Amino acid sequence: MDLSEWRRDPGSSCRLSSAVAAACRREPCSLGVDEAGRGPVLGPMVYAICFCPLSKQQQLEELKVADSKTLTEKEREKLFAKLDEAKDFIGWALEVLSPNIISTSMQQRTKCNLNTLSHDAAIGLIQYALDSGVQVKEVYVDTVGPAEKYEAKLKERFPELEVTVRAKADSLFPIVSAASICAKVARDHAIQSWKFVEDLEDISPDYGSGYPNDPKTKEWMESHVDPIFGYPQFVRFSWSTAQTILDNRAVPVHWDDDEEDGNKDNTPSVLTYFQRKTEDPKVQPHRFFTERKLVSLVNL
Amino acid sequence: MPGKKSRVRNSDQWVLLAPESAIDAPEKIDSGPVFTKLRNPKTGSAALYLFSSDCNQVYEVKAFDEDYHSWFIGQSVQRDGRLLFVTPLDPLFLVLPYLINASEKQGKFEPADQVIKDEEFPRCASVLKCPRTLQSLHHITDEKEMGDRKFYKYNREKTLVWLKKKVEQTVKALKSTGLSVGAGIQSSMLIRSKQVTEATEEDYLRYAHGLLSDYIPMGLSVELFKFLELPAISTNATLNEPPSKKRKLSDKPVEAEEDYTKFNSDSKEKKPTKMTAAQKSLSKVDKSGMKNISAFFTSKNKGTTKTP
């Protein structure tokens, strides 16, 4: 798997894909969607699709792809190599969502939660397959959030496809298992060779599993907080683990859409409308200055 | 601003925009540019000014100050996100309040250095060192020369004429910058392809007067307003104050000023209206023993309470 394109700019999201087999353009295909790295506070989240003609289901099963969680890293690598070799009937595509994209999406002014982000990535990949001429007929998705809602959303978006959203789809449908292997392998590769864009001297690579409940991960995060900037881009800032550590160890930063100190300060108490104005309104600076937020100074 | 968390202002660096003339190197040592507190001519309280080297020119210091701003300066962070502006100021604005005070107290010709004196702000005397100050003092004073000394006395009429010129200059500047001066508030952040409402000459004058009033004592601002023959805005005062409740105290019953009902019916007699079927059937109901609904709202004091 060649992640070099994404490595050049690991702050962005990146799509990688195999060549589309001729068989996939000719025959009706089934397509599986799965993800890796949804829970960790560190590193990217990877979305993957795998597709293969319905007529080749037997051959796909012969590859013995299974739920990636039951496999060791080595076995996954082997299976991915097999999938990649079967390029005459199997195709795949990946979307690597960097931790930076996850942080900024979830923390922007109009918040975009992780579910929406995941759904959009899945929709984007299905659309990519359609655009590449794959004769997609059936879609199998491992669910994110409530399965019924997700299924309805996908059906509305792709009315011509048979969409099945199911929990544990990666152990039920071989095509989803194949996608889960692609996703997991890509995530492993991305993490193993993570290049910190920040200029950090001897950062310890010993951060454990990357999951927030891992004590090693927590320890690593606590020892890598910069009081001003917080974390390197490797960390998902939007995770509550990251937030809590920032609240305790970093300098407080106030944004104008912060709920706790925004609303209270900007909305004057009702009582102020009934108070006698002690200050002569004429003492107020002219609106030329107030409109431009220009104030006189007494001290430097 | 009231009700706001007091922010710490211990800036160890500030970001400042100043004309080069303000920070020119001094000819002599110890006479470089210096920040000074002087009396603000409008409010009478302290404000920050800057004298360039050798007091050649005086500048006012204003700051752009908005919430949620910080600076990244080189390899450091400055929590104070203010941007300081150092802009040239006509020194006459600074001496004007002293001249007015002196003329109210003494009303006689005095040497400039005896008028421009302030125990609280001793540096105000430096304003007289600006070459421009003495050169232009004749705009606002009458002068008398005795021997080699000059004596000054505040002249109200001259000052108003001088200020009127300032207003006209400001109007010119406002027009050339395309500033929105109309009564309606427009965002200064948005660039419009065309002016929504054409500002009138009066809008410009009013705006310029307001702007200038930030630099002169309030009494003079009122005089200038009259001098410019600007019509007063009557609605302003009533808009800010809530309606008084004093009216209740008068003995006269409160009545509507106009009788709106007279337009609704053309005859004074009420015609018996036709009843609907439902109303008819209701009217036939036996109402004996039923209380009128208004009976429930009358005071019950009469019969029930006993006086001890």
Coordinates of C-alpha atoms in Angstrom, one line a residue:
Chain A
M1 CA 0.0 0.0 0.0
D2 CA 1.5 3.3 -1.0
L3 CA 0.6 6.1 1.4
S4 CA 3.4 8.4 0.1
E5 CA 1.0 10.9 -1.4
W6 CA -0.8 11.4 1.9
R7 CA 2.5 11.5 3.8
R8 CA 3.5 14.6 2.0
D9 CA 0.6 16.4 3.8
P10 CA -0.6 14.4 6.7
G11 CA -2.8 17.2 7.8
S12 CA -5.2 16.7 5.0
S13 CA -7.5 13.9 3.9
C14 CA -6.5 11.7 1.1
R15 CA -8.0 9.1 -1.2
L16 CA -6.1 6.0 -2.4
S17 CA -7.5 3.5 -4.7
S18 CA -6.7 0.4 -6.7
A19 CA -7.3 0.1 -10.4
V20 CA -10.9 -0.9 -11.3
A21 CA -11.0 -4.4 -12.8
A22 CA -12.8 -4.7 -16.1
A23 CA -15.1 -7.3 -14.6
C24 CA -16.4 -4.8 -12.1
R25 CA -17.4 -2.4 -14.9
R26 CA -19.2 -5.2 -16.7
E27 CA -21.0 -7.2 -14.1
P28 CA -23.2 -6.2 -11.1
C29 CA -21.1 -5.9 -8.0
S30 CA -21.4 -5.9 -4.3
L31 CA -19.6 -3.3 -2.3
G32 CA -18.6 -3.3 1.3
V33 CA -17.8 -0.3 3.6
D34 CA -15.9 -0.3 6.8
E35 CA -13.7 1.9 8.9
A36 CA -10.7 1.7 11.1
G37 CA -9.5 4.0 13.9
R38 CA -12.8 5.5 14.9
G39 CA -12.2 5.4 18.7
P40 CA -8.5 6.4 19.2
V41 CA -7.5 9.8 20.3
L42 CA -4.4 9.6 18.2
G43 CA -3.9 9.2 14.4
P44 CA -6.1 9.2 11.4
M45 CA -9.4 7.5 10.8
V46 CA -9.5 5.4 7.6
Y47 CA -12.5 4.5 5.5
A48 CA -12.4 1.7 3.0
I49 CA -14.6 0.2 0.3
C50 CA -14.1 -3.1 -1.4
F51 CA -16.0 -4.2 -4.4
C52 CA -16.2 -7.4 -6.5
P53 CA -18.7 -8.9 -9.0
L54 CA -21.6 -10.8 -7.5
S55 CA -20.5 -13.8 -9.6
K56 CA -17.1 -13.9 -7.8
Q57 CA -18.5 -14.2 -4.3
Q58 CA -17.2 -17.7 -4.1
Q59 CA -13.7 -16.7 -5.0
L60 CA -13.8 -13.9 -2.4
E61 CA -14.8 -16.3 0.3
E62 CA -12.0 -18.6 -0.7
L63 CA -9.5 -15.9 0.2
K64 CA -10.8 -16.4 3.8
V65 CA -11.0 -12.7 4.6
A66 CA -12.4 -12.4 8.0
D67 CA -13.2 -9.6 10.5
S68 CA -9.9 -7.7 10.9
K69 CA -10.3 -7.6 14.6
T70 CA -9.8 -11.3 14.9
L71 CA -6.5 -11.2 13.0
T72 CA -3.0 -10.3 13.9
E73 CA -1.2 -7.5 12.1
K74 CA 0.8 -10.0 10.1
E75 CA -2.3 -11.9 9.0
R76 CA -3.9 -8.7 7.9
E77 CA -0.9 -7.8 5.8
K78 CA -1.0 -11.2 4.2
L79 CA -4.7 -10.9 3.4
F80 CA -4.3 -7.4 2.0
A81 CA -1.6 -8.7 -0.3
K82 CA -3.9 -11.4 -1.4
L83 CA -6.7 -8.9 -2.0
D84 CA -4.3 -6.7 -4.0
E85 CA -3.2 -9.7 -6.1
A86 CA -6.8 -10.5 -7.0
K87 CA -7.0 -7.2 -8.9
D88 CA -8.7 -8.9 -11.8
F89 CA -12.0 -9.0 -9.9
I90 CA -11.5 -7.1 -6.6
G91 CA -11.1 -3.4 -6.2
W92 CA -10.7 -1.1 -3.2
A93 CA -10.5 2.5 -2.3
L94 CA -9.5 4.3 0.8
E95 CA -10.2 7.7 2.4
V96 CA -7.7 8.6 5.1
L97 CA -9.1 11.3 7.4
S98 CA -6.2 12.9 9.3
P99 CA -6.6 13.7 13.0
N100 CA -6.4 17.3 12.0
I101 CA -9.4 17.1 9.8
I102 CA -11.3 15.3 12.5
S103 CA -10.4 18.0 15.1
T104 CA -11.2 20.9 12.8
S105 CA -14.5 19.4 11.6
M106 CA -15.7 18.7 15.1
Q107 CA -14.6 22.0 16.5
Q108 CA -15.6 24.4 13.8
R109 CA -18.4 27.0 14.3
T110 CA -21.0 24.8 12.8
K111 CA -20.1 21.5 14.5
C112 CA -19.8 18.4 12.4
N113 CA -19.9 15.3 14.7
L114 CA -17.9 12.1 14.0
N115 CA -21.0 10.3 12.8
T116 CA -21.6 12.9 10.1
L117 CA -18.0 12.9 9.2
S118 CA -18.0 9.0 8.9
H119 CA -21.2 9.0 6.9
D120 CA -19.9 11.6 4.5
A121 CA -16.7 9.6 4.0
A122 CA -18.7 6.4 3.2
I123 CA -21.0 8.3 0.8
G124 CA -18.0 9.8 -0.9
L125 CA -16.3 6.5 -1.4
I126 CA -19.5 4.8 -2.8
Q127 CA -19.9 7.8 -5.1
Y128 CA -16.3 7.3 -6.2
A129 CA -17.0 3.7 -7.1
L130 CA -20.0 4.7 -9.2
D131 CA -18.1 7.5 -10.9
S132 CA -15.3 5.0 -11.8
G133 CA -17.8 2.9 -13.6
V134 CA -18.2 0.1 -11.1
Q135 CA -21.6 -1.6 -11.6
V136 CA -22.6 -1.4 -7.9
K137 CA -25.8 -3.2 -7.1
E138 CA -25.6 -4.1 -3.4
V139 CA -23.9 -2.1 -0.7
Y140 CA -23.1 -3.6 2.7
V141 CA -22.1 -1.2 5.5
D142 CA -20.9 -1.8 9.0
T143 CA -23.0 0.6 11.0
V144 CA -22.0 3.9 12.7
G145 CA -24.7 5.0 15.0
P146 CA -28.2 3.6 14.7
A147 CA -28.4 1.2 11.7
E148 CA -31.9 2.1 10.6
K149 CA -31.2 5.8 10.4
Y150 CA -27.9 5.3 8.6
E151 CA -29.6 2.9 6.1
A152 CA -32.4 5.4 5.4
K153 CA -29.8 8.1 4.8
L154 CA -27.8 5.9 2.3
K155 CA -30.9 4.7 0.6
E156 CA -32.1 8.3 0.1
R157 CA -28.7 9.3 -1.3
F158 CA -28.4 6.2 -3.5
P159 CA -32.0 5.2 -4.4
E160 CA -30.9 2.8 -7.2
L161 CA -28.7 0.7 -4.8
E162 CA -29.7 -2.1 -2.4
V163 CA -28.3 -0.9 0.9
T164 CA -27.8 -3.1 3.9
V165 CA -26.5 -1.4 7.1
R166 CA -25.9 -3.9 9.8
A167 CA -24.0 -4.0 13.1
K168 CA -21.0 -6.4 12.9
A169 CA -21.3 -6.4 9.1
D170 CA -17.6 -7.1 9.0
S171 CA -18.1 -10.6 10.3
L172 CA -21.3 -11.2 8.3
F173 CA -20.4 -10.2 4.8
P174 CA -17.1 -11.2 3.2
I175 CA -17.0 -8.0 1.1
V176 CA -17.2 -5.9 4.3
S177 CA -14.5 -8.0 5.9
A178 CA -12.3 -7.3 2.9
A179 CA -13.0 -3.6 3.3
S180 CA -12.2 -3.7 7.0
I181 CA -8.8 -5.3 6.2
C182 CA -8.0 -2.6 3.8
A183 CA -8.9 0.1 6.3
K184 CA -7.0 -1.5 9.2
V185 CA -3.9 -2.0 7.1
A186 CA -3.9 1.6 5.9
R187 CA -4.4 2.9 9.4
D188 CA -1.5 0.7 10.7
H189 CA 0.7 2.0 7.9
A190 CA -0.3 5.6 8.5
I191 CA 0.5 5.4 12.2
Q192 CA 3.8 3.4 12.0
S193 CA 5.3 6.0 9.7
W194 CA 3.7 9.1 11.2
K195 CA 5.8 12.1 10.5
F196 CA 5.2 14.9 12.9
V197 CA 4.9 18.1 10.9
E198 CA 5.8 20.0 14.0
D199 CA 9.4 20.7 14.8
L200 CA 9.6 18.5 18.0
E201 CA 12.8 17.3 19.4
D202 CA 12.8 13.6 20.3
I203 CA 9.2 13.1 20.7
S204 CA 8.6 9.7 22.3
P205 CA 6.8 7.3 19.9
D206 CA 5.8 5.2 22.8
Y207 CA 2.1 6.2 23.1
G208 CA 0.5 2.8 23.5
S209 CA -2.6 1.8 21.6
G210 CA -3.8 5.3 21.0
Y211 CA -7.2 4.6 22.7
P212 CA -8.2 7.1 25.4
N213 CA -8.6 4.4 28.0
D214 CA -5.1 3.2 27.6
P215 CA -3.0 4.5 30.6
K216 CA 0.1 4.6 28.4
T217 CA -1.7 6.8 25.8
K218 CA -2.9 9.1 28.6
E219 CA 0.5 9.4 30.1
W220 CA 2.0 10.2 26.7
M221 CA -0.6 12.9 26.1
E222 CA 0.0 14.4 29.5
S223 CA 3.7 14.7 28.9
H224 CA 3.3 16.2 25.4
V225 CA 1.2 19.2 26.1
D226 CA 2.5 22.5 25.0
P227 CA 1.0 25.2 27.2
I228 CA 0.1 27.4 24.2
F229 CA -0.4 25.1 21.3
G230 CA -1.6 21.9 23.0
Y231 CA -0.7 18.9 20.9
P232 CA 0.9 18.0 17.7
Q233 CA -1.5 17.4 14.8
F234 CA -1.3 13.7 15.5
V235 CA -3.8 14.2 18.4
R236 CA -7.5 14.6 17.9
F237 CA -8.2 17.8 19.8
S238 CA -11.9 17.2 19.8
W239 CA -11.7 14.1 22.0
S240 CA -12.8 14.8 25.6
T241 CA -9.6 13.1 26.8
A242 CA -7.5 15.7 25.0
Q243 CA -9.8 18.6 26.1
T244 CA -9.6 17.6 29.8
I245 CA -5.8 17.5 29.7
L246 CA -5.8 20.9 27.9
D247 CA -8.1 22.4 30.5
N248 CA -5.8 21.3 33.3
R249 CA -2.4 21.9 31.8
A250 CA -2.5 24.5 29.0
V251 CA -3.2 28.2 29.0
P252 CA -6.9 28.9 28.8
V253 CA -8.0 30.1 25.3
H254 CA -11.3 31.9 24.8
W255 CA -13.1 31.8 21.5
D256 CA -16.1 34.1 20.7
D257 CA -18.4 31.1 20.3
D258 CA -17.5 29.6 23.7
E259 CA -20.8 28.9 25.4
E260 CA -19.6 29.3 29.0
D261 CA -18.1 32.7 28.7
G262 CA -19.8 34.0 25.6
N263 CA -23.4 34.2 26.3
K264 CA -23.2 35.3 29.9
D265 CA -21.1 38.3 29.1
N266 CA -22.7 39.5 25.9
T267 CA -26.3 39.4 27.0
P268 CA -26.8 42.2 29.5
S269 CA -29.0 41.5 32.5
V270 CA -32.6 42.6 32.2
L271 CA -32.0 44.7 35.2
T272 CA -29.7 47.0 33.4
Y273 CA -32.5 48.3 31.3
F274 CA -34.2 49.7 34.4
Q275 CA -31.2 51.3 35.9
R276 CA -30.8 55.0 35.8
K277 CA -28.0 55.8 33.4
T278 CA -25.3 57.1 35.6
E279 CA -23.0 58.1 32.8
D280 CA -24.0 60.9 30.5
P281 CA -24.5 59.4 27.1
K282 CA -22.7 62.4 25.6
V283 CA -19.5 61.2 27.3
Q284 CA -19.6 58.2 25.1
P285 CA -17.1 58.4 22.3
H286 CA -18.5 59.1 18.8
R287 CA -19.8 56.1 16.9
F288 CA -16.8 56.5 14.5
F289 CA -14.7 55.1 17.3
T290 CA -17.1 52.6 18.9
E291 CA -18.0 51.1 15.5
R292 CA -14.3 50.5 14.9
K293 CA -13.6 49.3 18.4
L294 CA -11.2 52.2 19.0
V295 CA -10.7 53.2 22.5
S296 CA -8.6 55.9 24.2
L297 CA -5.8 54.8 26.3
V298 CA -4.8 55.9 29.8
N299 CA -1.9 53.5 30.3
L300 CA 0.2 51.3 28.0
Chain B
M1 CA -17.3 48.3 29.5
P2 CA -19.6 47.4 32.4
G3 CA -20.3 43.8 33.3
K4 CA -17.3 42.5 31.6
K5 CA -14.6 40.4 33.2
S6 CA -11.7 42.6 33.9
R7 CA -8.8 41.4 31.7
V8 CA -5.3 41.5 32.8
R9 CA -3.4 44.2 31.0
N10 CA 0.2 43.6 31.9
S11 CA 1.5 43.8 28.4
D12 CA 5.2 43.5 28.0
Q13 CA 4.9 44.1 24.3
W14 CA 2.5 46.2 22.3
V15 CA 1.8 46.3 18.6
L16 CA 1.8 49.9 17.4
L17 CA 1.3 51.7 14.1
A18 CA 2.9 55.1 14.0
P19 CA 4.1 57.5 11.3
E20 CA 7.9 57.6 10.9
S21 CA 7.9 61.2 12.1
A22 CA 6.7 60.1 15.5
I23 CA 9.6 57.8 16.1
D24 CA 12.4 59.8 14.5
A25 CA 15.7 59.7 16.4
P26 CA 16.3 62.7 18.5
E27 CA 18.9 65.4 17.8
K28 CA 19.9 65.5 21.4
I29 CA 20.1 62.6 23.9
D30 CA 17.2 62.4 26.3
S31 CA 14.7 64.1 24.0
G32 CA 13.4 61.1 22.2
P33 CA 9.8 60.2 21.6
V34 CA 7.9 59.9 24.9
F35 CA 4.5 58.7 25.9
T36 CA 2.7 61.2 28.2
K37 CA -0.5 61.4 30.1
L38 CA -2.4 64.6 29.3
R39 CA -5.8 65.9 30.1
N40 CA -8.3 64.7 27.5
P41 CA -10.0 67.9 26.2
K42 CA -13.4 66.3 26.1
T43 CA -13.6 64.4 29.3
G44 CA -11.1 66.2 31.4
S45 CA -9.6 62.9 32.6
A46 CA -6.2 61.4 31.8
A47 CA -5.4 60.0 28.3
L48 CA -2.3 58.9 26.6
Y49 CA -0.4 61.0 24.1
L50 CA 2.9 60.9 22.4
F51 CA 5.4 63.6 21.8
S52 CA 7.9 63.0 19.0
S53 CA 11.5 63.8 19.6
D54 CA 12.1 67.4 20.7
C55 CA 8.3 67.7 21.1
N56 CA 8.0 68.6 17.4
Q57 CA 4.6 67.2 17.1
V58 CA 2.0 65.7 19.4
Y59 CA 0.2 62.5 18.6
E60 CA -2.9 60.9 20.2
V61 CA -2.8 57.2 21.0
K62 CA -5.9 55.0 20.3
A63 CA -6.2 51.3 20.5
F64 CA -8.2 48.8 18.5
D65 CA -9.6 46.7 21.2
E66 CA -11.9 43.8 20.6
D67 CA -12.7 40.7 22.7
Y68 CA -11.1 37.4 21.7
H69 CA -7.9 38.7 20.1
S70 CA -4.3 37.8 20.7
W71 CA -1.0 38.3 18.9
F72 CA 1.6 35.9 17.8
I73 CA 4.8 38.0 17.8
G74 CA 7.9 36.3 16.6
Q75 CA 8.3 33.3 18.9
S76 CA 6.0 34.6 21.6
V77 CA 2.3 35.1 22.3
Q78 CA 0.8 38.4 23.4
R79 CA -2.5 37.9 25.1
D80 CA -3.4 41.5 24.6
G81 CA -4.7 41.6 21.0
R82 CA -4.8 45.4 20.8
L83 CA -3.4 47.3 17.9
L84 CA -2.2 50.8 18.9
F85 CA -2.5 53.7 16.6
V86 CA -0.3 56.8 17.0
T87 CA -1.9 59.6 14.9
P88 CA -1.0 63.3 14.6
L89 CA -3.1 65.6 16.6
D90 CA -3.7 69.4 16.3
P91 CA -2.1 70.7 19.5
L92 CA -4.7 73.4 19.7
F93 CA -7.2 70.9 20.8
L94 CA -5.1 70.2 23.9
V95 CA -4.6 73.9 24.8
L96 CA -8.2 74.9 24.1
P97 CA -9.7 73.8 27.5
Y98 CA -7.0 75.7 29.4
L99 CA -7.7 78.9 27.4
I100 CA -11.4 78.6 28.0
N101 CA -10.9 78.1 31.7
A102 CA -8.6 81.0 32.0
S103 CA -11.0 83.3 30.1
E104 CA -13.8 82.3 32.4
K105 CA -11.7 82.9 35.5
Q106 CA -9.6 85.9 34.6
G107 CA -10.8 87.2 31.2
K108 CA -7.6 89.0 30.5
F109 CA -4.5 88.6 28.3
E110 CA -1.9 86.3 29.7
P111 CA 1.3 84.7 28.5
A112 CA 0.8 81.2 27.1
D113 CA 3.0 79.5 29.6
Q114 CA 0.9 80.9 32.5
V115 CA -2.3 79.5 31.0
I116 CA -1.1 76.1 29.9
K117 CA -0.4 74.9 33.4
D118 CA -1.6 71.8 35.2
E119 CA -0.5 70.4 38.5
E120 CA -1.9 67.1 37.7
F121 CA -0.4 66.9 34.2
P122 CA 2.8 68.9 34.3
R123 CA 3.8 67.6 30.9
C124 CA 1.0 69.7 29.2
A125 CA 3.5 72.6 29.1
S126 CA 5.4 70.6 26.4
V127 CA 2.5 71.2 24.0
L128 CA 3.8 74.8 23.8
K129 CA 7.2 73.4 22.6
C130 CA 5.5 72.2 19.4
P131 CA 6.4 74.8 16.9
R132 CA 2.9 74.5 15.5
T133 CA 1.2 75.5 18.7
L134 CA 2.3 79.1 19.0
Q135 CA 2.1 79.6 15.3
S136 CA -1.6 78.6 15.1
L137 CA -2.7 80.0 18.5
H138 CA -4.2 83.0 16.7
H139 CA -7.0 80.8 15.3
I140 CA -8.5 80.6 18.8
T141 CA -7.1 83.7 20.6
D142 CA -6.6 87.4 20.5
E143 CA -3.0 88.3 20.8
K144 CA -1.2 91.3 22.2
E145 CA 2.5 92.0 21.9
M146 CA 4.2 93.9 24.7
G147 CA 8.0 94.2 24.2
D148 CA 9.2 90.8 23.2
R149 CA 6.4 89.0 25.1
K150 CA 3.1 87.8 23.6
F151 CA -0.1 87.7 25.5
Y152 CA -3.2 85.6 24.6
K153 CA -6.9 85.6 25.4
Y154 CA -9.5 83.1 24.3
N155 CA -11.8 84.3 21.5
R156 CA -15.0 82.3 21.2
E157 CA -16.0 83.6 17.8
K158 CA -12.6 82.9 16.3
T159 CA -12.7 79.4 17.8
L160 CA -16.1 78.6 16.3
V161 CA -15.0 79.8 12.9
W162 CA -11.8 77.7 13.2
L163 CA -13.9 74.7 14.3
K164 CA -16.3 75.2 11.4
K165 CA -13.4 74.9 9.1
K166 CA -12.4 71.7 10.8
V167 CA -15.9 70.4 10.3
E168 CA -15.7 71.2 6.6
Q169 CA -12.3 69.5 6.3
T170 CA -13.7 66.5 8.1
V171 CA -16.7 66.4 5.8
K172 CA -14.3 66.4 2.8
A173 CA -12.3 63.6 4.3
L174 CA -15.4 61.6 5.1
K175 CA -16.6 61.9 1.6
S176 CA -13.3 60.9 0.1
T177 CA -13.1 57.8 2.3
G178 CA -16.7 56.7 1.4
L179 CA -17.6 56.4 5.1
S180 CA -21.2 55.6 5.9
V181 CA -22.5 58.6 7.9
G182 CA -26.2 58.1 7.5
A183 CA -28.6 57.6 10.4
G184 CA -29.0 53.9 9.5
I185 CA -26.2 51.7 10.9
Q186 CA -24.3 49.9 8.3
S187 CA -21.5 47.4 8.8
S188 CA -18.2 48.9 8.1
M189 CA -16.9 45.4 7.4
L190 CA -19.0 45.0 4.3
I191 CA -18.1 46.6 1.0
R192 CA -21.1 47.6 -0.9
S193 CA -21.2 47.8 -4.7
K194 CA -23.3 50.9 -4.4
Q195 CA -24.4 53.2 -1.6
V196 CA -27.7 52.0 -0.2
T197 CA -28.9 55.4 0.9
E198 CA -27.4 58.6 -0.3
A199 CA -26.2 60.5 2.7
T200 CA -27.3 64.1 2.8
E201 CA -25.1 67.1 3.4
E202 CA -26.6 67.3 6.8
D203 CA -25.7 63.7 7.7
Y204 CA -22.1 64.6 6.9
L205 CA -22.1 67.7 8.9
R206 CA -23.7 66.0 11.9
Y207 CA -21.2 63.2 11.7
A208 CA -18.3 65.5 11.4
H209 CA -19.6 67.5 14.3
G210 CA -19.9 64.4 16.4
L211 CA -16.4 63.3 15.5
L212 CA -14.9 66.7 16.4
S213 CA -16.8 66.8 19.6
D214 CA -14.6 64.0 20.9
Y215 CA -11.8 66.5 20.9
I216 CA -13.4 69.6 22.4
P217 CA -15.0 70.4 25.8
M218 CA -18.7 69.5 25.8
G219 CA -19.9 73.1 26.3
L220 CA -18.0 74.1 23.1
S221 CA -19.6 71.2 21.3
V222 CA -23.0 72.5 22.0
E223 CA -22.0 76.0 20.9
L224 CA -20.5 74.6 17.7
F225 CA -23.7 72.7 17.0
K226 CA -25.7 76.0 17.1
F227 CA -23.1 77.7 15.1
L228 CA -23.3 75.2 12.3
E229 CA -27.1 75.8 12.3
L230 CA -27.8 72.1 12.5
P231 CA -31.5 71.2 13.2
A232 CA -31.7 69.4 16.5
I233 CA -33.0 65.9 16.5
S234 CA -36.1 66.0 18.7
T235 CA -36.7 62.3 18.7
N236 CA -33.4 61.4 20.3
A237 CA -34.3 62.4 23.8
T238 CA -37.6 60.6 23.9
L239 CA -36.2 57.5 22.4
N240 CA -33.8 56.9 25.2
E241 CA -36.1 57.6 28.1
P242 CA -38.9 55.3 28.9
P243 CA -42.4 57.0 29.0
S244 CA -42.9 58.5 32.3
K245 CA -45.7 57.2 34.5
K246 CA -46.6 60.5 36.0
R247 CA -49.7 60.8 34.0
K248 CA -51.6 58.6 36.5
L249 CA -51.3 61.4 39.1
S250 CA -53.5 63.7 37.2
D251 CA -57.2 63.9 38.1
K252 CA -58.5 63.7 34.6
P253 CA -59.6 60.3 33.5
V254 CA -57.4 58.8 30.9
E255 CA -59.1 58.9 27.5
A256 CA -58.1 57.9 24.1
E257 CA -57.2 61.0 22.1
E258 CA -59.2 59.9 19.1
D259 CA -62.5 58.0 19.0
Y260 CA -61.8 55.1 16.8
T261 CA -65.3 53.6 17.3
K262 CA -67.0 56.3 15.3
F263 CA -65.8 54.9 12.1
N264 CA -67.1 51.5 12.8
S265 CA -70.8 52.1 13.1
D266 CA -72.7 54.7 11.1
S267 CA -75.8 54.7 13.3
K268 CA -75.8 55.4 17.0
E269 CA -78.5 52.9 17.8
K270 CA -77.7 49.3 18.1
K271 CA -79.8 47.2 15.9
P272 CA -80.8 43.8 17.4
T273 CA -78.6 41.4 15.6
K274 CA -79.8 38.1 14.3
M275 CA -79.0 35.1 16.5
T276 CA -77.5 31.9 15.2
A277 CA -79.3 28.7 15.8
A278 CA -76.9 27.8 18.6
Q279 CA -77.4 31.1 20.3
K280 CA -81.1 30.8 20.0
S281 CA -81.2 27.4 21.6
L282 CA -78.9 28.7 24.4
S283 CA -81.2 31.6 25.1
K284 CA -84.0 29.2 25.7
V285 CA -82.2 27.3 28.5
D286 CA -83.7 27.6 31.9
K287 CA -81.4 29.9 33.8
S288 CA -83.2 30.0 37.1
G289 CA -80.8 29.5 40.1
M290 CA -77.7 30.3 38.0
K291 CA -75.4 33.1 38.9
N292 CA -74.2 35.6 36.5
I293 CA -70.5 35.1 35.8
S294 CA -69.7 38.6 37.0
A295 CA -70.9 37.7 40.4
F296 CA -67.8 35.6 41.0
F297 CA -65.6 38.6 40.6
T298 CA -67.3 41.1 42.9
S299 CA -65.7 41.7 46.3
K300 CA -67.0 39.5 49.0
N301 CA -66.2 41.8 51.9
K302 CA -69.7 43.1 52.3
G303 CA -71.5 40.3 54.1
T304 CA -68.9 37.8 55.1
T305 CA -66.3 39.7 57.1
K306 CA -67.2 40.7 60.6
T307 CA -65.6 43.7 62.2
P308 CA -64.4 42.9 65.7

